[in-house]
Amino acid sequence: VFKDIYPRYKTMRGYSVPRKAGWDCHGLPVELEIEKELGLSSKREIEAYGIERFNERCRDSVLRYVSDWERLTERIAFWIDLSDSYKTMTNDYIESVWWSLKKVFDQDLLYEDFKVVPYCPRCGTPLSDHEVALGYATVTDPSVYVRFPLADDPNTKLLVWTTTPWINPEVRYVAVEHGGERLVLAEPLVHRVLGPDAKVVEWFDDGSLEGRSYEPPFRFAEPAKRAWYVVSAEFVTTEDGTGIVHMAPAYGAEDLAVGREFDLPVVHMVDEEGKFIEAVTPWARRFVKEADPDIIADLDRRGLLFRTETIEHSYPLCWRCSTPLLYYALTSWYIRTTARKQQLLDANEHVDWYPDHVKHGRFGDWLANNIDWSLSRNRYWGTPLPIWRCPQGHLVCIAEVADLAERAGRDLSGLDLHRPFIDEVAFGCAECGGEMRRVREVIDAWYDSGSMPFAQWHYPFEREDVFSRRFPADYICEAIDQTRGWFYSLIAIATLLWGRSSYEKVVCLGLLVDKDGRKMSKSRGNSLEPWELLDRFGADALRFFFFTSGNPWASRRVYPEAIEEVQRGFLRMLWNVYSFYVLYGNTEGIDPTTVFIAPADRHELDRWLLAELHDTIRTATIAMDSYDCTGAGRRVAAFVGDLSNWYVRRSRRRFYAPETSDTDKAAAHATLHETLRVLALLLAPFTPFVADEIWDNAVRSVRPDAPDSVHLADWPSTDEALIDEALRGSMAAARHAVGLGLQAREKAGIKVRQPLAKAEVSGAGADLAFRHAAIIAEELNVKAVEVAPEPPSGDAYIDATDGTMTVSLDTELTPELRGEGMARELVRAIQNLRKKSRLAVSDRIHLGMEAPDALWVEIEPFLDRIASETLAVSSIRGAVEAPDGKADVTIDGARVTISLRRA
Ligand SMILES: [Zn+2]
Ligand SMILES: [Zn+2]
């Protein structure tokens, strides 16, 4: 919904806002889903099933999701053109992506390298840095201390620490110790590892351990180069362990770097599914992490195990399948984004971030710590990497299908560019004549997503004009986790191609959490089903909740009761005002468009409402212009509160009462009409359904020239002249005085229905409030309002204060005040009885009241008033005959029986 609101707003402000929908179709999430459906659990099984059939299933499932999303998109009123969407799996899209990769290739920024990469053994593919960042979890791993005897002095054993005892061979750096046996470790760690009694018996000179051979715990491989000796490396710390760690160049980035420095052999004992190879006889074909306990037991049996513990640490899991990642040496393809780091940082300088701190915080840090983009995936359902290679290693990067067809010497116009079809396209190498075949990898689906600005148009093959008009985008919006996903891929690709960002403004949302602040997830069982919420509360309530319930940048607590509050509070209030307008607009037959009463000539409540309305327009406009829909929505909601609780409540009778002059009645109608018209406009981006309903029924019905829908209308403009600040200030003071006066009544324990003689207002704002003395008097049900320099003293006074303004009520009751209070109690009881007896609002009645003498004396002076307020054509002391309704009420401790009959 946040992707929707600003485009709606900008449209109303007169901008052209094309809204092409788009679908990310490729990648592991889709493949994983199909693997589950088909019951496949490895790449081997996928290949046995057939890549063609597998990819066909992937394509179908994408289309299935598209229709689900389309339904939801419509239901939440996300205004976007679904009929003209782009899909990243079409040939056109893929061809544009190829074109961009060729651009990158030509700049010598696309390269193949043998590196240790974060690797998902289940998915059988390396992951990029930004994918790894998506999936950290706290895991428990063994922490093992192993003895490695020195080859030329087997009684001296290196004490080696590792959390990954499955990795195989070589060690470095050291100091000494003893404890029944001679153990070698770093001196600062002696006591921590071996306890206070440990005694140092030998100190090794700097470097004297280096190069010494040790007896490896396992000899499953016979390396071609010298192995199993001590080397030193700076990354080994004395913060934990023993100062001696075990390294395996094939399974750690640092290990590989050190391995290269010392020319150590890189030996793979683990296959691409994360299982030990056949040579590792005891554990062949076992997943390495699962073999840990057996390996530890084996070391123990052979007296090599010194100690085993467990540690908890943060470890990356595959963001899609939750398998612990391995660090694995592999040949794969990279984009040298590090070569463009400064340009990336510069591009980011031109982007406005909401909230601002992400720019140099989370996102800026991410860019500053940029590493090369691990682009290739050893998978099936993705954009094929368009690189062909001959046996001599010559490379060609293909930018367009036509070029490929020409090289291959055949028509490829009908070719599906996915695997396995593209893999069958071969051609002769221009340099050596050898057969060029495509490398087997597909690319990171995030690269597809980041190519959207041009690939959705099939640029540069088509629609160059559209692309150049729309690039860069004014605005994008996603949750904060996309700093490592889409926000990154978009800026990275545009920077590689054009040296600038593909977006100018980013709204970055917080994540959704449950009532207790926990991240929502299906596995935790605390995620919410959107359709359920929509069915229960409606799209408007859901939308308004998201826009206004909290800071959009922070994580958001979402739970049904919170959405219900919006429905029952704000939306119901709005609906009640609207219904009131429609009811009296119809019954009184007033056409508000024919009323020409200058605002200055209207009732002060009308003038006040228009002042608040135009202040609301002003405030909401400023807020929306700075992408603060929360501030805008809250101002509108506060206005609706004022409208309902103050304007309509205080103005009710002006709309229908016979004593209202025609002019005043018309002014009230015109004011409320204008207010609802503007409200519909203000609410259109927030609550599109109710806004359009109000527009249709209250605006279009009387204004034939109005646009067909509120969503085709212009955003309202502020009329500064109507913002009477003095009136806003005095009315606010008066409302404040009323609030204090009601507090004082509550303190005194006197119901509002009981009239009191006087309220005295003193302190700051008292003079302002006094401009609306009549309103205060009515609201507080007092006969007089006065401004006093000081709060009056005396037993009869009860007051309430906020520290600056004080309102004091004279609580002394004269018999007349008491009688009037009782009369009002009676009126209320009679009104209830009328309702209970199902009388129409306009029905006249005959009224009977049976009351004790003492009470009758007090209410008698008010009989006319009781009769007129209850539409009684006659009233008697006693019971009416054949009553339509009868009830007992207690007034001031005495029982009164009232009865009535329709006249
Ligand atoms: Zn995985
Ligand atoms: Zn060649």
mmCIF file of C-alpha atoms in Angstrom, residues 111-340:
data_model
loop_
_atom_site.group_PDB
_atom_site.id
_atom_site.type_symbol
_atom_site.label_atom_id
_atom_site.label_comp_id
_atom_site.label_asym_id
_atom_site.label_seq_id
_atom_site.Cartn_x
_atom_site.Cartn_y
_atom_site.Cartn_z
ATOM 1 C CA TYR A 111 35.232 -12.225 -14.592
ATOM 2 C CA GLU A 112 35.563 -15.826 -13.520
ATOM 3 C CA ASP A 113 37.528 -16.703 -10.414
ATOM 4 C CA PHE A 114 38.355 -19.544 -8.079
ATOM 5 C CA LYS A 115 37.329 -18.294 -4.666
ATOM 6 C CA VAL A 116 35.955 -19.552 -1.438
ATOM 7 C CA VAL A 117 32.320 -18.586 -1.596
ATOM 8 C CA PRO A 118 29.346 -18.888 0.716
ATOM 9 C CA TYR A 119 27.729 -21.930 -0.729
ATOM 10 C CA CYS A 120 24.442 -23.701 -0.087
ATOM 11 C CA PRO A 121 25.140 -27.412 -0.307
ATOM 12 C CA ARG A 122 21.463 -28.239 -0.667
ATOM 13 C CA CYS A 123 20.793 -25.773 -3.456
ATOM 14 C CA GLY A 124 24.234 -26.565 -4.885
ATOM 15 C CA THR A 125 25.072 -22.972 -5.656
ATOM 16 C CA PRO A 126 27.075 -20.053 -4.342
ATOM 17 C CA LEU A 127 25.166 -17.100 -2.964
ATOM 18 C CA SER A 128 25.994 -13.440 -3.225
ATOM 19 C CA ASP A 129 27.010 -11.316 -0.288
ATOM 20 C CA HIS A 130 23.586 -9.653 -0.194
ATOM 21 C CA GLU A 131 21.862 -13.023 -0.146
ATOM 22 C CA VAL A 132 24.068 -14.242 2.694
ATOM 23 C CA ALA A 133 23.129 -11.124 4.639
ATOM 24 C CA LEU A 134 19.483 -12.166 4.455
ATOM 25 C CA GLY A 135 19.886 -15.395 6.388
ATOM 26 C CA TYR A 136 21.928 -15.256 9.596
ATOM 27 C CA ALA A 137 20.869 -17.366 12.582
ATOM 28 C CA THR A 138 22.330 -18.345 15.905
ATOM 29 C CA VAL A 139 23.516 -21.935 15.711
ATOM 30 C CA THR A 140 25.341 -24.286 18.032
ATOM 31 C CA ASP A 141 28.505 -25.890 16.711
ATOM 32 C CA PRO A 142 31.082 -28.146 18.330
ATOM 33 C CA SER A 143 34.172 -26.407 19.633
ATOM 34 C CA VAL A 144 36.964 -28.961 19.580
ATOM 35 C CA TYR A 145 40.567 -29.026 20.841
ATOM 36 C CA VAL A 146 42.684 -31.620 19.007
ATOM 37 C CA ARG A 147 46.292 -32.817 19.533
ATOM 38 C CA PHE A 148 48.499 -32.685 16.447
ATOM 39 C CA PRO A 149 51.844 -34.380 17.304
ATOM 40 C CA LEU A 150 54.896 -32.750 15.741
ATOM 41 C CA ALA A 151 56.385 -35.074 13.110
ATOM 42 C CA ASP A 152 59.969 -34.873 14.452
ATOM 43 C CA ASP A 153 58.941 -34.846 18.145
ATOM 44 C CA PRO A 154 55.727 -36.873 18.587
ATOM 45 C CA ASN A 155 55.676 -36.227 22.343
ATOM 46 C CA THR A 156 55.131 -32.565 21.685
ATOM 47 C CA LYS A 157 51.650 -31.936 20.431
ATOM 48 C CA LEU A 158 50.215 -28.835 18.913
ATOM 49 C CA LEU A 159 46.908 -28.077 20.606
ATOM 50 C CA VAL A 160 44.625 -27.044 17.769
ATOM 51 C CA TRP A 161 41.234 -25.413 18.109
ATOM 52 C CA THR A 162 38.472 -25.548 15.590
ATOM 53 C CA THR A 163 34.735 -25.150 15.357
ATOM 54 C CA THR A 164 34.630 -27.044 12.106
ATOM 55 C CA PRO A 165 36.405 -30.295 12.824
ATOM 56 C CA TRP A 166 35.450 -31.649 9.438
ATOM 57 C CA ILE A 167 37.939 -29.479 7.610
ATOM 58 C CA ASN A 168 41.102 -31.266 6.775
ATOM 59 C CA PRO A 169 44.678 -30.258 7.350
ATOM 60 C CA GLU A 170 47.421 -27.635 8.050
ATOM 61 C CA VAL A 171 48.280 -25.442 10.955
ATOM 62 C CA ARG A 172 50.156 -22.368 11.957
ATOM 63 C CA TYR A 173 51.601 -20.065 14.682
ATOM 64 C CA VAL A 174 52.224 -20.888 18.357
ATOM 65 C CA ALA A 175 53.579 -20.744 21.965
ATOM 66 C CA VAL A 176 54.056 -23.461 24.680
ATOM 67 C CA GLU A 177 52.665 -25.411 27.627
ATOM 68 C CA HIS A 178 52.641 -28.705 29.568
ATOM 69 C CA GLY A 179 50.131 -30.710 31.631
ATOM 70 C CA GLY A 180 51.146 -34.316 31.906
ATOM 71 C CA GLU A 181 52.022 -33.965 28.274
ATOM 72 C CA ARG A 182 53.724 -31.386 26.143
ATOM 73 C CA LEU A 183 51.149 -29.203 24.433
ATOM 74 C CA VAL A 184 51.841 -26.254 22.251
ATOM 75 C CA LEU A 185 49.556 -23.251 22.205
ATOM 76 C CA ALA A 186 49.600 -19.482 22.415
ATOM 77 C CA GLU A 187 50.980 -18.204 25.687
ATOM 78 C CA PRO A 188 48.205 -15.725 26.496
ATOM 79 C CA LEU A 189 45.747 -18.576 26.373
ATOM 80 C CA VAL A 190 47.618 -21.068 28.543
ATOM 81 C CA HIS A 191 45.686 -20.492 31.742
ATOM 82 C CA ARG A 192 42.374 -20.008 30.097
ATOM 83 C CA VAL A 193 42.648 -23.334 28.271
ATOM 84 C CA LEU A 194 44.580 -25.428 30.775
ATOM 85 C CA GLY A 195 43.797 -23.899 34.143
ATOM 86 C CA PRO A 196 45.881 -22.091 36.793
ATOM 87 C CA ASP A 197 48.284 -25.000 37.419
ATOM 88 C CA ALA A 198 49.592 -25.179 33.894
ATOM 89 C CA LYS A 199 53.356 -24.598 33.730
ATOM 90 C CA VAL A 200 55.240 -23.215 30.820
ATOM 91 C CA VAL A 201 58.384 -25.233 30.148
ATOM 92 C CA GLU A 202 59.532 -23.994 26.800
ATOM 93 C CA TRP A 203 59.246 -20.805 24.863
ATOM 94 C CA PHE A 204 59.477 -20.966 21.095
ATOM 95 C CA ASP A 205 61.361 -18.149 19.476
ATOM 96 C CA ASP A 206 59.508 -16.030 16.967
ATOM 97 C CA GLY A 207 58.932 -18.103 13.925
ATOM 98 C CA SER A 208 60.696 -21.190 15.213
ATOM 99 C CA LEU A 209 57.547 -23.265 14.874
ATOM 100 C CA GLU A 210 56.977 -22.163 11.358
ATOM 101 C CA GLY A 211 57.619 -24.787 8.775
ATOM 102 C CA ARG A 212 57.607 -27.665 11.273
ATOM 103 C CA SER A 213 55.638 -30.667 10.119
ATOM 104 C CA TYR A 214 52.984 -32.381 12.161
ATOM 105 C CA GLU A 215 51.213 -35.690 12.008
ATOM 106 C CA PRO A 216 47.737 -34.972 10.539
ATOM 107 C CA PRO A 217 44.788 -36.625 12.232
ATOM 108 C CA PHE A 218 43.528 -37.948 8.900
ATOM 109 C CA ARG A 219 45.311 -38.957 5.723
ATOM 110 C CA PHE A 220 42.499 -39.479 3.265
ATOM 111 C CA ALA A 221 44.311 -37.508 0.594
ATOM 112 C CA GLU A 222 47.921 -37.439 -0.504
ATOM 113 C CA PRO A 223 48.425 -33.852 -1.617
ATOM 114 C CA ALA A 224 50.652 -33.206 -4.609
ATOM 115 C CA LYS A 225 52.400 -30.377 -2.813
ATOM 116 C CA ARG A 226 53.950 -30.224 0.631
ATOM 117 C CA ALA A 227 51.238 -30.031 3.278
ATOM 118 C CA TRP A 228 50.759 -30.534 7.030
ATOM 119 C CA TYR A 229 53.166 -27.985 8.385
ATOM 120 C CA VAL A 230 52.923 -24.849 10.454
ATOM 121 C CA VAL A 231 52.503 -21.474 8.825
ATOM 122 C CA SER A 232 51.613 -18.148 10.389
ATOM 123 C CA ALA A 233 48.785 -15.837 9.521
ATOM 124 C CA GLU A 234 47.689 -12.577 11.011
ATOM 125 C CA PHE A 235 44.042 -13.387 11.266
ATOM 126 C CA VAL A 236 44.630 -15.972 13.991
ATOM 127 C CA THR A 237 43.791 -14.283 17.261
ATOM 128 C CA THR A 238 44.303 -15.079 20.899
ATOM 129 C CA GLU A 239 40.772 -14.086 21.774
ATOM 130 C CA ASP A 240 39.555 -17.633 21.954
ATOM 131 C CA GLY A 241 40.796 -21.134 21.193
ATOM 132 C CA THR A 242 44.486 -21.905 21.560
ATOM 133 C CA GLY A 243 46.139 -19.533 19.133
ATOM 134 C CA ILE A 244 46.562 -22.431 16.757
ATOM 135 C CA VAL A 245 43.806 -23.078 14.291
ATOM 136 C CA HIS A 246 43.297 -25.621 11.682
ATOM 137 C CA MET A 247 43.008 -24.426 8.126
ATOM 138 C CA ALA A 248 41.737 -25.754 4.868
ATOM 139 C CA PRO A 249 42.297 -23.559 1.827
ATOM 140 C CA ALA A 250 39.279 -25.053 0.071
ATOM 141 C CA TYR A 251 36.887 -24.074 2.883
ATOM 142 C CA GLY A 252 37.641 -20.571 4.023
ATOM 143 C CA ALA A 253 38.358 -17.290 2.280
ATOM 144 C CA GLU A 254 41.201 -16.439 4.657
ATOM 145 C CA ASP A 255 42.499 -19.992 4.465
ATOM 146 C CA LEU A 256 42.630 -19.773 0.705
ATOM 147 C CA ALA A 257 44.466 -16.450 0.837
ATOM 148 C CA VAL A 258 47.066 -17.881 3.223
ATOM 149 C CA GLY A 259 47.179 -21.071 1.172
ATOM 150 C CA ARG A 260 48.032 -19.034 -1.914
ATOM 151 C CA GLU A 261 50.735 -17.137 -0.021
ATOM 152 C CA PHE A 262 52.441 -20.385 1.041
ATOM 153 C CA ASP A 263 51.526 -22.338 -2.087
ATOM 154 C CA LEU A 264 49.589 -24.916 -0.120
ATOM 155 C CA PRO A 265 47.571 -27.571 -1.949
ATOM 156 C CA VAL A 266 43.830 -26.919 -2.305
ATOM 157 C CA VAL A 267 42.223 -30.277 -1.762
ATOM 158 C CA HIS A 268 38.469 -30.881 -1.970
ATOM 159 C CA MET A 269 37.354 -33.669 0.357
ATOM 160 C CA VAL A 270 33.738 -32.506 0.191
ATOM 161 C CA ASP A 271 31.564 -32.606 -2.908
ATOM 162 C CA GLU A 272 29.141 -29.993 -4.160
ATOM 163 C CA GLU A 273 26.310 -31.419 -2.104
ATOM 164 C CA GLY A 274 28.328 -30.829 1.045
ATOM 165 C CA LYS A 275 29.076 -34.524 1.475
ATOM 166 C CA PHE A 276 32.415 -36.250 2.010
ATOM 167 C CA ILE A 277 33.856 -37.767 -1.139
ATOM 168 C CA GLU A 278 34.501 -41.521 -1.469
ATOM 169 C CA ALA A 279 38.144 -41.158 -0.397
ATOM 170 C CA VAL A 280 36.964 -40.226 3.096
ATOM 171 C CA THR A 281 36.059 -43.843 3.694
ATOM 172 C CA PRO A 282 34.462 -43.780 7.166
ATOM 173 C CA TRP A 283 32.081 -40.944 6.296
ATOM 174 C CA ALA A 284 31.818 -41.092 2.522
ATOM 175 C CA ARG A 285 28.584 -39.502 1.170
ATOM 176 C CA ARG A 286 27.671 -38.132 4.598
ATOM 177 C CA PHE A 287 26.736 -34.469 4.937
ATOM 178 C CA VAL A 288 29.708 -32.864 6.668
ATOM 179 C CA LYS A 289 27.815 -31.124 9.457
ATOM 180 C CA GLU A 290 26.076 -34.354 10.345
ATOM 181 C CA ALA A 291 29.356 -36.267 10.518
ATOM 182 C CA ASP A 292 30.677 -33.997 13.303
ATOM 183 C CA PRO A 293 29.826 -36.325 16.233
ATOM 184 C CA ASP A 294 31.406 -39.365 14.539
ATOM 185 C CA ILE A 295 34.557 -37.487 13.659
ATOM 186 C CA ILE A 296 34.848 -36.244 17.236
ATOM 187 C CA ALA A 297 34.349 -39.801 18.522
ATOM 188 C CA ASP A 298 37.002 -41.078 16.148
ATOM 189 C CA LEU A 299 39.516 -38.475 17.334
ATOM 190 C CA ASP A 300 38.704 -39.391 20.911
ATOM 191 C CA ARG A 301 39.233 -43.118 20.306
ATOM 192 C CA ARG A 302 42.672 -42.412 18.918
ATOM 193 C CA GLY A 303 43.649 -40.231 21.875
ATOM 194 C CA LEU A 304 43.815 -37.097 19.758
ATOM 195 C CA LEU A 305 40.839 -35.338 21.245
ATOM 196 C CA PHE A 306 41.813 -33.038 24.060
ATOM 197 C CA ARG A 307 38.481 -31.369 24.771
ATOM 198 C CA THR A 308 35.125 -30.851 23.162
ATOM 199 C CA GLU A 309 32.616 -28.105 23.922
ATOM 200 C CA THR A 310 29.900 -26.362 22.050
ATOM 201 C CA ILE A 311 29.667 -22.711 21.138
ATOM 202 C CA GLU A 312 26.806 -20.570 19.991
ATOM 203 C CA HIS A 313 27.556 -18.185 17.184
ATOM 204 C CA SER A 314 25.865 -16.328 14.399
ATOM 205 C CA TYR A 315 26.144 -18.369 11.245
ATOM 206 C CA PRO A 316 24.721 -17.831 7.767
ATOM 207 C CA LEU A 317 21.946 -20.096 6.563
ATOM 208 C CA CYS A 318 20.625 -20.270 3.032
ATOM 209 C CA TRP A 319 17.970 -17.503 2.886
ATOM 210 C CA ARG A 320 15.642 -19.810 1.013
ATOM 211 C CA CYS A 321 16.130 -23.335 2.323
ATOM 212 C CA SER A 322 17.748 -22.660 5.744
ATOM 213 C CA THR A 323 20.605 -25.118 5.181
ATOM 214 C CA PRO A 324 23.803 -23.959 6.929
ATOM 215 C CA LEU A 325 26.042 -22.475 4.267
ATOM 216 C CA LEU A 326 29.513 -23.862 3.743
ATOM 217 C CA TYR A 327 32.496 -21.813 2.716
ATOM 218 C CA TYR A 328 33.638 -23.641 -0.336
ATOM 219 C CA ALA A 329 36.309 -23.019 -2.977
ATOM 220 C CA LEU A 330 34.655 -22.843 -6.335
ATOM 221 C CA THR A 331 35.033 -21.341 -9.756
ATOM 222 C CA SER A 332 32.287 -18.865 -10.450
ATOM 223 C CA TRP A 333 31.526 -15.545 -12.115
ATOM 224 C CA TYR A 334 31.769 -12.133 -10.507
ATOM 225 C CA ILE A 335 31.052 -8.536 -11.320
ATOM 226 C CA ARG A 336 33.889 -6.334 -10.224
ATOM 227 C CA THR A 337 31.677 -3.838 -8.400
ATOM 228 C CA THR A 338 34.609 -2.960 -6.136
ATOM 229 C CA ALA A 339 36.220 -1.250 -9.123
ATOM 230 C CA ARG A 340 33.255 1.130 -9.143
#
